[in-house]
CSV table of C-alpha atoms (C1' of nucleotides) in Angstrom, one decimal:
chain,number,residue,atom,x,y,z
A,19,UNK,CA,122.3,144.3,123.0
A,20,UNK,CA,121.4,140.6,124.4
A,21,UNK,CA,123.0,138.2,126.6
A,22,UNK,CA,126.1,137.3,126.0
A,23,UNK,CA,127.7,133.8,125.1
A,24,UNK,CA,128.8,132.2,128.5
A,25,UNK,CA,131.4,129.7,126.7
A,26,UNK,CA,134.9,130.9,125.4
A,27,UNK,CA,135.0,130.5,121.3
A,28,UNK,CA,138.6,129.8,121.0
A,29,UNK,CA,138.6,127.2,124.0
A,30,UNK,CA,136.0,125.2,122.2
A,31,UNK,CA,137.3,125.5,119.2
A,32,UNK,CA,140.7,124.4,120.9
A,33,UNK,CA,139.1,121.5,122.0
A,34,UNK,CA,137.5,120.5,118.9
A,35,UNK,CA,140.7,120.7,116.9
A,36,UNK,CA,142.2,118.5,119.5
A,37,UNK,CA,139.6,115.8,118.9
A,38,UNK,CA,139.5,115.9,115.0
A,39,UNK,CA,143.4,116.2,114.8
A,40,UNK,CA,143.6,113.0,117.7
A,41,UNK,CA,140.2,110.7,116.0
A,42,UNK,CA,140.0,112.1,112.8
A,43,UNK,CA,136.7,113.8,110.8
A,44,UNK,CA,134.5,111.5,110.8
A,45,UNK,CA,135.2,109.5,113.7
A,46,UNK,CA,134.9,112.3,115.8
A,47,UNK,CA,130.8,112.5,117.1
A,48,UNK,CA,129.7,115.7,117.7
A,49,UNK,CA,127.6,114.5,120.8
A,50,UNK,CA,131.3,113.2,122.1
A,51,UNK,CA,133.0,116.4,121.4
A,52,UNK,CA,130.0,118.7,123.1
A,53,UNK,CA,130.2,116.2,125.5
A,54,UNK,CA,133.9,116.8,126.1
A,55,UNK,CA,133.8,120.6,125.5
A,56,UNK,CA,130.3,120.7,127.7
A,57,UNK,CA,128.5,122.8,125.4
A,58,UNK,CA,124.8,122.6,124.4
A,59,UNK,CA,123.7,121.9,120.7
A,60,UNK,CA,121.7,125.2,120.1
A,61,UNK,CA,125.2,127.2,121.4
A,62,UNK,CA,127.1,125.0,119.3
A,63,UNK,CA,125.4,125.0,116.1
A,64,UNK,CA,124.6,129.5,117.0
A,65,UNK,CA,128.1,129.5,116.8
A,66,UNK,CA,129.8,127.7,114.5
A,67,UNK,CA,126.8,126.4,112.0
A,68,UNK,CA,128.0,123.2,111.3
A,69,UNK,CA,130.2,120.1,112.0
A,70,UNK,CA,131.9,120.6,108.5
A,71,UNK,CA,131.9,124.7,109.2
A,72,UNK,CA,133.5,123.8,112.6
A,73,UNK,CA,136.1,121.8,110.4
A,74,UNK,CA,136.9,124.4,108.4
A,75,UNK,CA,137.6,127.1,112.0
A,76,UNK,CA,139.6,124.5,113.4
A,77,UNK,CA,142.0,123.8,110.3
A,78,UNK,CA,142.1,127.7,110.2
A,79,UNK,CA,142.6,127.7,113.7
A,80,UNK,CA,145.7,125.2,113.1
A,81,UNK,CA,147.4,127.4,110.5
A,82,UNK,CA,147.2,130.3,112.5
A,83,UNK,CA,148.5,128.7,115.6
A,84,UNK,CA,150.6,125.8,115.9
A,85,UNK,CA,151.9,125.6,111.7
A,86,UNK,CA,152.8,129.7,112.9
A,87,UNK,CA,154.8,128.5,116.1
A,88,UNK,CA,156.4,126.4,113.4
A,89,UNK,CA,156.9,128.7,110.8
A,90,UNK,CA,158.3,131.1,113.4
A,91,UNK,CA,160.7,128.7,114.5
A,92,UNK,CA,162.5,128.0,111.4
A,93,UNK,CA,163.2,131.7,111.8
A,94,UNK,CA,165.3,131.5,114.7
A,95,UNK,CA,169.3,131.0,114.4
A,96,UNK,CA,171.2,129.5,111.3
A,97,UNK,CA,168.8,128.0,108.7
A,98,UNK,CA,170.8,124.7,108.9
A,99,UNK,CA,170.0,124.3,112.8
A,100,UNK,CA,166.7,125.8,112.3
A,101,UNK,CA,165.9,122.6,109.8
A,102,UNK,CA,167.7,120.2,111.8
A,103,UNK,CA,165.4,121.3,114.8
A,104,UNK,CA,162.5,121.3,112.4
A,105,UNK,CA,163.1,117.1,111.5
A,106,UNK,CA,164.0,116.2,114.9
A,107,UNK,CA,160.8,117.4,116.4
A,108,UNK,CA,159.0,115.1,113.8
A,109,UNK,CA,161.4,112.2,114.7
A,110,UNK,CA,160.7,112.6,118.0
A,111,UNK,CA,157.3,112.4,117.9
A,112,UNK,CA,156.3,109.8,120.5
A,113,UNK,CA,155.5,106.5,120.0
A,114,UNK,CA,152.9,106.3,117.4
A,115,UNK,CA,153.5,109.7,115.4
A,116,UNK,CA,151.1,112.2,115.6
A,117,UNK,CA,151.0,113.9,111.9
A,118,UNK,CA,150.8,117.2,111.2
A,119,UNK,CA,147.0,117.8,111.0
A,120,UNK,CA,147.5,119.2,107.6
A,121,UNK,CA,148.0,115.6,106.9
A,122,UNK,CA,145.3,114.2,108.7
A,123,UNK,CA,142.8,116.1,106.3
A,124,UNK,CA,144.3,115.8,103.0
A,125,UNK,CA,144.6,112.0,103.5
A,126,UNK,CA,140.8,111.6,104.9
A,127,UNK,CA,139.0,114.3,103.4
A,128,UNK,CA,141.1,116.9,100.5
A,129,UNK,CA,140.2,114.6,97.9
A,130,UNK,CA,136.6,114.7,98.1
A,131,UNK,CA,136.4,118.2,99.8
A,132,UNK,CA,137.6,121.3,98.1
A,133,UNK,CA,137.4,123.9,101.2
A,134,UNK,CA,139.2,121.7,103.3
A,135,UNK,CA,141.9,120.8,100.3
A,136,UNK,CA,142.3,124.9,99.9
A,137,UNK,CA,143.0,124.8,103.4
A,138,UNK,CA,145.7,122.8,103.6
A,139,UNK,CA,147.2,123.8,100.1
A,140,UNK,CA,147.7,127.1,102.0
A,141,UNK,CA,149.2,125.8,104.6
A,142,UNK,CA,151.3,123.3,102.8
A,143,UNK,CA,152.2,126.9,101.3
A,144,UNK,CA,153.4,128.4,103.8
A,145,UNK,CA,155.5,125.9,105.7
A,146,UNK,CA,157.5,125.5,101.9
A,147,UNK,CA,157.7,129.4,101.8
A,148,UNK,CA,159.1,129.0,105.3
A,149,UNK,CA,161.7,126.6,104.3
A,150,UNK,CA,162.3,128.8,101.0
A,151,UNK,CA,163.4,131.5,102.9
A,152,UNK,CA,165.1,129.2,105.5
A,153,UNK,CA,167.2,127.5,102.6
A,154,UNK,CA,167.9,131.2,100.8
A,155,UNK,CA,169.5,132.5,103.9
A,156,UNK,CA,171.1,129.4,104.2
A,157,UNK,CA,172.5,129.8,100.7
A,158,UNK,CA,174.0,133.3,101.4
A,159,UNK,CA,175.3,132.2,104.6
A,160,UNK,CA,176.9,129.4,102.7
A,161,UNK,CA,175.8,126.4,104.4
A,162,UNK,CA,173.8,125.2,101.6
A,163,UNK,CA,174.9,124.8,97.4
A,164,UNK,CA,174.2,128.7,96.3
A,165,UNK,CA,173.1,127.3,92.4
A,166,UNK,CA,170.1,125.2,94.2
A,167,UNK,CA,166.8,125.9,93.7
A,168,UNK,CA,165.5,127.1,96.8
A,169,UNK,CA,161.7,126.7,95.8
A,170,UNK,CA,163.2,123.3,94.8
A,171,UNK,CA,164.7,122.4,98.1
A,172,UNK,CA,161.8,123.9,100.2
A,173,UNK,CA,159.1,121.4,98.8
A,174,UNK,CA,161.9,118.5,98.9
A,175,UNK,CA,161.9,119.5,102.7
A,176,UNK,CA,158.2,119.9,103.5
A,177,UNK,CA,157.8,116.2,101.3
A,178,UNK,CA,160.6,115.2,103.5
A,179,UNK,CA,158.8,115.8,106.5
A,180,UNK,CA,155.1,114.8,106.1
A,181,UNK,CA,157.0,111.4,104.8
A,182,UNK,CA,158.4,110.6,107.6
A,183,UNK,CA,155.3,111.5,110.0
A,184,UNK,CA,153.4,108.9,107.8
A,185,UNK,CA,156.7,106.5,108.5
A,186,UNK,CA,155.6,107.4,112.3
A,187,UNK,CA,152.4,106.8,111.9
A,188,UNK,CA,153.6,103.1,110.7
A,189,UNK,CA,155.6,102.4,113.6
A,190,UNK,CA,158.7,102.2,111.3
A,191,UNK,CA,162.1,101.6,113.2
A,192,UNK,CA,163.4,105.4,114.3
A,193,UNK,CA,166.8,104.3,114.2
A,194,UNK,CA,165.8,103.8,110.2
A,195,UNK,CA,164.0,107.2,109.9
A,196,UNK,CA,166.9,109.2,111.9
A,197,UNK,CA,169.2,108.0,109.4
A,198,UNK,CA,167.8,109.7,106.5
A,199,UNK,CA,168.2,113.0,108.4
A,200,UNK,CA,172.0,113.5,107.2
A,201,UNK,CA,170.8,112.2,103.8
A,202,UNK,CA,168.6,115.3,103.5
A,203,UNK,CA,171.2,117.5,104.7
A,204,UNK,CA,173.5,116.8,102.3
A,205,UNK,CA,171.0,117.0,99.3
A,206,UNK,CA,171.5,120.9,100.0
A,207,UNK,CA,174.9,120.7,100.4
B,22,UNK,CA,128.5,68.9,101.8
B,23,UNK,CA,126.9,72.2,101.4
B,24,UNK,CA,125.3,75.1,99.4
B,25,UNK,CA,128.1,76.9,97.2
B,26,UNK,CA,128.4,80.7,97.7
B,27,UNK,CA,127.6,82.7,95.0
B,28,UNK,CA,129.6,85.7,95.1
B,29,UNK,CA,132.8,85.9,94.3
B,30,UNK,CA,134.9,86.3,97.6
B,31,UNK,CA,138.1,88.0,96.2
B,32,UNK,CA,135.9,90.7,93.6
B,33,UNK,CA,133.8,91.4,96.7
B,34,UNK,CA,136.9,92.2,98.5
B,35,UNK,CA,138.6,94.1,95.7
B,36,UNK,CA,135.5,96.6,95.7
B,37,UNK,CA,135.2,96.9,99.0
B,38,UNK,CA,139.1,97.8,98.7
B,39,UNK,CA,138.4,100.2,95.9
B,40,UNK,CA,135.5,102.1,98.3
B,41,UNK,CA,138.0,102.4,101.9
B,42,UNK,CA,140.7,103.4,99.5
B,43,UNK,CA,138.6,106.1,97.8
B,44,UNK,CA,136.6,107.5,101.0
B,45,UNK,CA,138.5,106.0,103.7
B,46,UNK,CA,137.1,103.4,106.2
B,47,UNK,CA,134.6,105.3,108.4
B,48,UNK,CA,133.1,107.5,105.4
B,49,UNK,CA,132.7,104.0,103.7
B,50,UNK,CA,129.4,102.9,104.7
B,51,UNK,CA,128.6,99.0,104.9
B,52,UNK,CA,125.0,99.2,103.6
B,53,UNK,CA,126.6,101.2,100.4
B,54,UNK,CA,129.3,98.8,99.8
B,55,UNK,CA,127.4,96.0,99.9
B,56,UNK,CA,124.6,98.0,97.3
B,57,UNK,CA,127.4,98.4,95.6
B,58,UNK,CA,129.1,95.0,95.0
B,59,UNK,CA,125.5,93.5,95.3
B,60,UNK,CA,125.6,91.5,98.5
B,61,UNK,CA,123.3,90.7,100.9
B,62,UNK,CA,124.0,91.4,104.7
B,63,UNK,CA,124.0,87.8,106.0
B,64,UNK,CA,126.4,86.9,103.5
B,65,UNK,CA,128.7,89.7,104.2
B,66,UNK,CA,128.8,88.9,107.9
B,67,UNK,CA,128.8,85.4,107.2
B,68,UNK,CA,132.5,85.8,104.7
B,69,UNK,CA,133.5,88.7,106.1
B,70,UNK,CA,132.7,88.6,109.9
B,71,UNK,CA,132.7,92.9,110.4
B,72,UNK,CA,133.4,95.8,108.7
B,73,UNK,CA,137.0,96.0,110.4
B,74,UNK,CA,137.7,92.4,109.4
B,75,UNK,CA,136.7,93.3,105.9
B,76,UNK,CA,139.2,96.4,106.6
B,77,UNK,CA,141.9,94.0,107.6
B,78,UNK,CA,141.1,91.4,104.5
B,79,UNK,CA,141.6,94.4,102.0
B,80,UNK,CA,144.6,95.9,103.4
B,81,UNK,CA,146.3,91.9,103.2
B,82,UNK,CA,145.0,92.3,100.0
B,83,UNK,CA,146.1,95.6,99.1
B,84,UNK,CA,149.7,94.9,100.2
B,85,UNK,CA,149.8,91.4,98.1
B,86,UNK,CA,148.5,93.0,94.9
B,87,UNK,CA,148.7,96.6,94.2
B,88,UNK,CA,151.9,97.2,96.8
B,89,UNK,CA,153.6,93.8,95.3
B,90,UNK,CA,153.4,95.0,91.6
B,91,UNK,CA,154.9,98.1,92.3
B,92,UNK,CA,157.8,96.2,94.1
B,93,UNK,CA,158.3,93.8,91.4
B,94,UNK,CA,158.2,96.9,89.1
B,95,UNK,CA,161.5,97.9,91.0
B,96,UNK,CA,163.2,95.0,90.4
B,97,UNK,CA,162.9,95.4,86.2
B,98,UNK,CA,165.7,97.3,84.6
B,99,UNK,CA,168.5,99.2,85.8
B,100,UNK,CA,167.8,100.3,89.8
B,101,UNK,CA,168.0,104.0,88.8
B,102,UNK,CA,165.5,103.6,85.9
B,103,UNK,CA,163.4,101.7,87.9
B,104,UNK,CA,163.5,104.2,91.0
B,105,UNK,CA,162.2,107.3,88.8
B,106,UNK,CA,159.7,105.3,87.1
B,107,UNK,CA,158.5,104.9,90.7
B,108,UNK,CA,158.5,108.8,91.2
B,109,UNK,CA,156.8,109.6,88.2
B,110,UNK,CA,154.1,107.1,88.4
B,111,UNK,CA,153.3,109.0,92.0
B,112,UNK,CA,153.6,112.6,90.4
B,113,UNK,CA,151.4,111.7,87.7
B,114,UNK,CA,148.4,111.2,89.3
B,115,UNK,CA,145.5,113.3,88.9
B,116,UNK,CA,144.4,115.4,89.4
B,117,UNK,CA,144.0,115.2,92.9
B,118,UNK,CA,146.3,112.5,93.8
B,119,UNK,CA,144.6,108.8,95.0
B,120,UNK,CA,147.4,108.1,97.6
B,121,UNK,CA,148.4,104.8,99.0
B,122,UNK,CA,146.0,102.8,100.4
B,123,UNK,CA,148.7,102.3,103.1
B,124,UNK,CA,149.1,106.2,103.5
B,125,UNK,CA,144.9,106.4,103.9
B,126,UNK,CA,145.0,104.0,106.4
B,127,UNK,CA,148.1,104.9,108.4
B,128,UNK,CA,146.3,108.4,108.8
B,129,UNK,CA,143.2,107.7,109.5
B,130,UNK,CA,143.3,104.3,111.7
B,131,UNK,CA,146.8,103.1,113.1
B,132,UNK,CA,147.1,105.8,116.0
B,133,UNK,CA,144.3,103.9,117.4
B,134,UNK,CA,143.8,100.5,115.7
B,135,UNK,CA,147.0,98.3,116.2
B,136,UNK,CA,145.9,95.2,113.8
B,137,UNK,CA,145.9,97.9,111.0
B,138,UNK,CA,149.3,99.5,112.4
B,139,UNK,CA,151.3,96.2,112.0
B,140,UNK,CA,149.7,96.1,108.4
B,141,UNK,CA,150.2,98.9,107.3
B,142,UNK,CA,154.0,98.5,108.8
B,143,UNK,CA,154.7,95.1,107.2
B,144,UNK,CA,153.6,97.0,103.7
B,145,UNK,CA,156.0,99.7,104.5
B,146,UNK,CA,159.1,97.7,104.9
B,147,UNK,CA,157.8,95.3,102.0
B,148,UNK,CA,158.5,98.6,100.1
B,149,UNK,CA,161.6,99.8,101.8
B,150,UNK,CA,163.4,96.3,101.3
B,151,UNK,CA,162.5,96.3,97.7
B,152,UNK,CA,164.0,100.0,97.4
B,153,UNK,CA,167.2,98.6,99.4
B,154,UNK,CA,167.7,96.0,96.8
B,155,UNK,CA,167.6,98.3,94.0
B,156,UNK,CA,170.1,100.9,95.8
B,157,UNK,CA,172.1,97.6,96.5
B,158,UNK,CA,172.3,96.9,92.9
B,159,UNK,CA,172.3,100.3,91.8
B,160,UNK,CA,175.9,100.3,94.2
B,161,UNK,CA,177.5,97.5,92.6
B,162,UNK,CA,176.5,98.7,88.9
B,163,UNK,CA,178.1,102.3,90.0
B,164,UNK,CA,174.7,104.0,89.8
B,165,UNK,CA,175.0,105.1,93.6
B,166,UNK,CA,177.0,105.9,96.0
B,167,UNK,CA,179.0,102.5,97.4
B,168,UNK,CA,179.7,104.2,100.5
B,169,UNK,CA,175.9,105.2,100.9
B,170,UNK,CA,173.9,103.2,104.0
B,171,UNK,CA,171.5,101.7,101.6
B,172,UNK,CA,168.7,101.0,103.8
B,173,UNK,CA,169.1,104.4,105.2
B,174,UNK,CA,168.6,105.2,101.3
B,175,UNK,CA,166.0,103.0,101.1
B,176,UNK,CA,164.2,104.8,103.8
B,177,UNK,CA,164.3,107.9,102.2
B,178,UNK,CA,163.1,107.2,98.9
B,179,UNK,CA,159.9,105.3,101.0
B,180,UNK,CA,159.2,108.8,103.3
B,181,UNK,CA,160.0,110.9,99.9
B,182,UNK,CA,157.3,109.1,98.2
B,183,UNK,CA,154.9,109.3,101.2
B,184,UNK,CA,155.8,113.1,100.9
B,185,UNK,CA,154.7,113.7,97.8
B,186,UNK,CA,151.9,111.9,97.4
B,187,UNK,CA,150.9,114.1,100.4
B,188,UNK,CA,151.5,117.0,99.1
B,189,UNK,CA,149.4,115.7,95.8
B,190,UNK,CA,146.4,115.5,98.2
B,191,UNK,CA,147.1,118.7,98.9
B,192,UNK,CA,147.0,120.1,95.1
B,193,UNK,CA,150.3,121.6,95.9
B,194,UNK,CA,151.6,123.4,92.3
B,195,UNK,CA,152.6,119.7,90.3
B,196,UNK,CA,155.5,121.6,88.5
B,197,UNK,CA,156.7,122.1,92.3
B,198,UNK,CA,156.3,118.6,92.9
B,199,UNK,CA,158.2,117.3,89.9
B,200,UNK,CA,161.4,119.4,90.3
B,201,UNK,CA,162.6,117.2,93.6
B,202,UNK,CA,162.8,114.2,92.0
B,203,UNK,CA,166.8,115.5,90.5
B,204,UNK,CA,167.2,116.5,93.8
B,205,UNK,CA,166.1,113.0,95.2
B,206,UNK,CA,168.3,111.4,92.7
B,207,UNK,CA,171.3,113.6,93.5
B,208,UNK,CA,171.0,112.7,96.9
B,209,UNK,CA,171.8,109.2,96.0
B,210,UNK,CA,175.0,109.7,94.1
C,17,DT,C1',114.9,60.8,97.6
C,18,DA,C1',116.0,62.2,102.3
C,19,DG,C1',119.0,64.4,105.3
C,20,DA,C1',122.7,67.4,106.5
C,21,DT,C1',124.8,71.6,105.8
C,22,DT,C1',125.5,76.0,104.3
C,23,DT,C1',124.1,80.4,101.7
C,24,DC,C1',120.8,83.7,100.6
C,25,DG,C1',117.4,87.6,100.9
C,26,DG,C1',115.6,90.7,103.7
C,27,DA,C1',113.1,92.0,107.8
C,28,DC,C1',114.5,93.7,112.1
C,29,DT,C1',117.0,96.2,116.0
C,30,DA,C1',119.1,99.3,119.1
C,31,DA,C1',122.1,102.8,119.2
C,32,DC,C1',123.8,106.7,117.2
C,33,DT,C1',124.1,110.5,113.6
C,34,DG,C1',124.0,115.6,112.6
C,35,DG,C1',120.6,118.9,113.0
C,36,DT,C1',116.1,121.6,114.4
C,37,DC,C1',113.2,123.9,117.6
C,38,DC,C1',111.3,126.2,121.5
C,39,DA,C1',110.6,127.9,126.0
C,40,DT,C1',113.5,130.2,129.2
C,41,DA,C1',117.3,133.0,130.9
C,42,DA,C1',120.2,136.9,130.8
C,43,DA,C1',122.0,141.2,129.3
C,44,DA,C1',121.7,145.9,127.2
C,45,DA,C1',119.0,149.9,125.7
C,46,DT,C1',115.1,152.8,126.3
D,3,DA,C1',110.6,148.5,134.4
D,4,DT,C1',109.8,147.2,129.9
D,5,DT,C1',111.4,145.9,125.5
D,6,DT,C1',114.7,143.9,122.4
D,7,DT,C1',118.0,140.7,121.4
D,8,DT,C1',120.7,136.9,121.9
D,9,DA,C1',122.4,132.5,124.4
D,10,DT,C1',121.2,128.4,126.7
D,11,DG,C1',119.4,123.7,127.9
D,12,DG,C1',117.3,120.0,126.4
D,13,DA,C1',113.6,117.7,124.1
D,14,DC,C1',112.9,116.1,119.7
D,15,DC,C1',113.6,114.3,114.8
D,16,DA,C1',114.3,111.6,110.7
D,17,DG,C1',117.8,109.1,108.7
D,18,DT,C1',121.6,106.1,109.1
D,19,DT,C1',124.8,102.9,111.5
D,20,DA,C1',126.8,98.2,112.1
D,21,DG,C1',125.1,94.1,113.3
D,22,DT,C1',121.4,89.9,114.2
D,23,DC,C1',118.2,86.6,113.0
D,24,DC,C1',115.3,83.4,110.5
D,25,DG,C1',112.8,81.1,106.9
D,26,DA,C1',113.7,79.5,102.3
D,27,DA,C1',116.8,77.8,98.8
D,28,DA,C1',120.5,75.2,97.1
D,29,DT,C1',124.0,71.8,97.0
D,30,DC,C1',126.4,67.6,98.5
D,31,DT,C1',126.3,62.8,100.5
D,32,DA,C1',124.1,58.6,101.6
DNA sequence: TAGATTTCGGACTAACTGGTCCATAAAAAT
DNA sequence: ATTTTTATGGACCAGTTAGTCCGAAATCTA
């Protein structure tokens, strides 16, 4: 075989996501970000082809990672608490909200970007399958109206959420967006 | 006095609107905008001072146009009425949804760029006041809730808008989408 | 008509963009 | 030890970026 690659692939690709989920696509430089990383061009581009393919790894990387660690967590306990802990980490985001970075690429690039908007369909997917089962279990606990549509709810909840992360991002009162918390509670009631 | 100016200032500002609302502000370049509206460079810089002015200028203008006719479309006809004509406008678009210029900016600049942040802010709460005068009325005509917090209300008919025109960017299944508007109403009652 | 003032077209700039290339280094296989 | 293969650093590139500058044109006032 041949030499091998003296930099860690995940750690880079860590550290990319961090920059593109902080500054956005294109604000992001890729001199900056090798900068940042300390990586030379030629590795860079020998491993991960492009800015735009690097993109694509790091909204992968997301999914599999951090939107897991949240999927995971609506899991744990009683649905109802499992949601509530679900909207209070996003109205807790401190001070000017960090979105989801799902969000970050639909806004600046799904509309003009099909592999990136596939991307984040899926994982748009998966967080409302998450709630789905989340509000099903709920439902045959009894803690939420058993004739509801739990497909229904779960997309209410996911638009919900990435609503008030853009609310964040606008610096809007919290005391305004932690009200609307028990009004989406009791839409499942 | 002077020579006149040639262009006219408010249709240069409206395309250069059109362009950061369709490909966000840094994927807008200033050499194609001003190709496209058919301006020369010293007499952008000399109306318009920078790009980020001209970002500024279009927002301003955003908010007292496009955001202003949707909240005096709020205020015709009964609250309820006026409220889903609201939703459906934002679950009819197509195919992949053209969010608020608010939304692209919110997302893309105001973690980092506070000028845009108080904007973007000031549009926000434009919005959510006019959606707490329609709940207000929509209380006294019996239409909601009376013992609902109607800015609370108001709030979350702003982040469930915000929601879903995410989760338009994000081509999520529009049949999905369209089903939470009952619930959204419900919640209301 | 002369002067003052502003706009216009476009040449120009310096910095930066993502991306290519190549000589060298390092590891494994023979 | 030589060959094969891949990774690395960094020089290099052409195109683009936002922004500056200046001579010429156009309009008003006197």
């Amino acid at each position: 075989m041949a030499r091998l690659r003296e930099f860690d692939y995940e750690q880079v690709l860590d550290g990319a996501l961090g920059l593109f989920w902080r500054d956005g696509y294109e604000a992001t430089s890729l001199d900056g970000m090798l900068g940042e990383v300390g990586l030379s061009k030629s590795s860079f581009y020998g491993a991960f082809g492009s800015k735009h393919d690097m993109l694509l790894a790091a909204l992968d990387r997301y999914i599999e990672t951090v939107l897991q660690a949240n999927i995971e967590d609506l899991r744990r306990g009683s649905p109802r608490a499992a949601i509530v802990r679900h909207f209070d980490k996003i109205l807790g985001f401190q001070p000017v909200s960090k979105t989801c970075f799902l969000q970050v690429c639909a806004v600046e690039l799904a509309a003009h970007d099909q592999l990136v908007r596939m991307r984040v369909r899926r994982g748009v997917e998966l967080l409302e399958e998450a709630f789905r089962d989340a509000i099903a279990r709920g439902q045959a606990a009894g803690e939420f109206a058993a004739d509801g549509d739990a497909r229904a709810f779960a997309t209410f909840l996911v638009a919900n959420g990435y609503g008030l992360q853009m609310l964040g991002r606008a610096n809007l009162a919290a005391h305004s967006r932690k009200k609307t918390l028990s009004i989406i509670l009791k839409a499942l009631e």
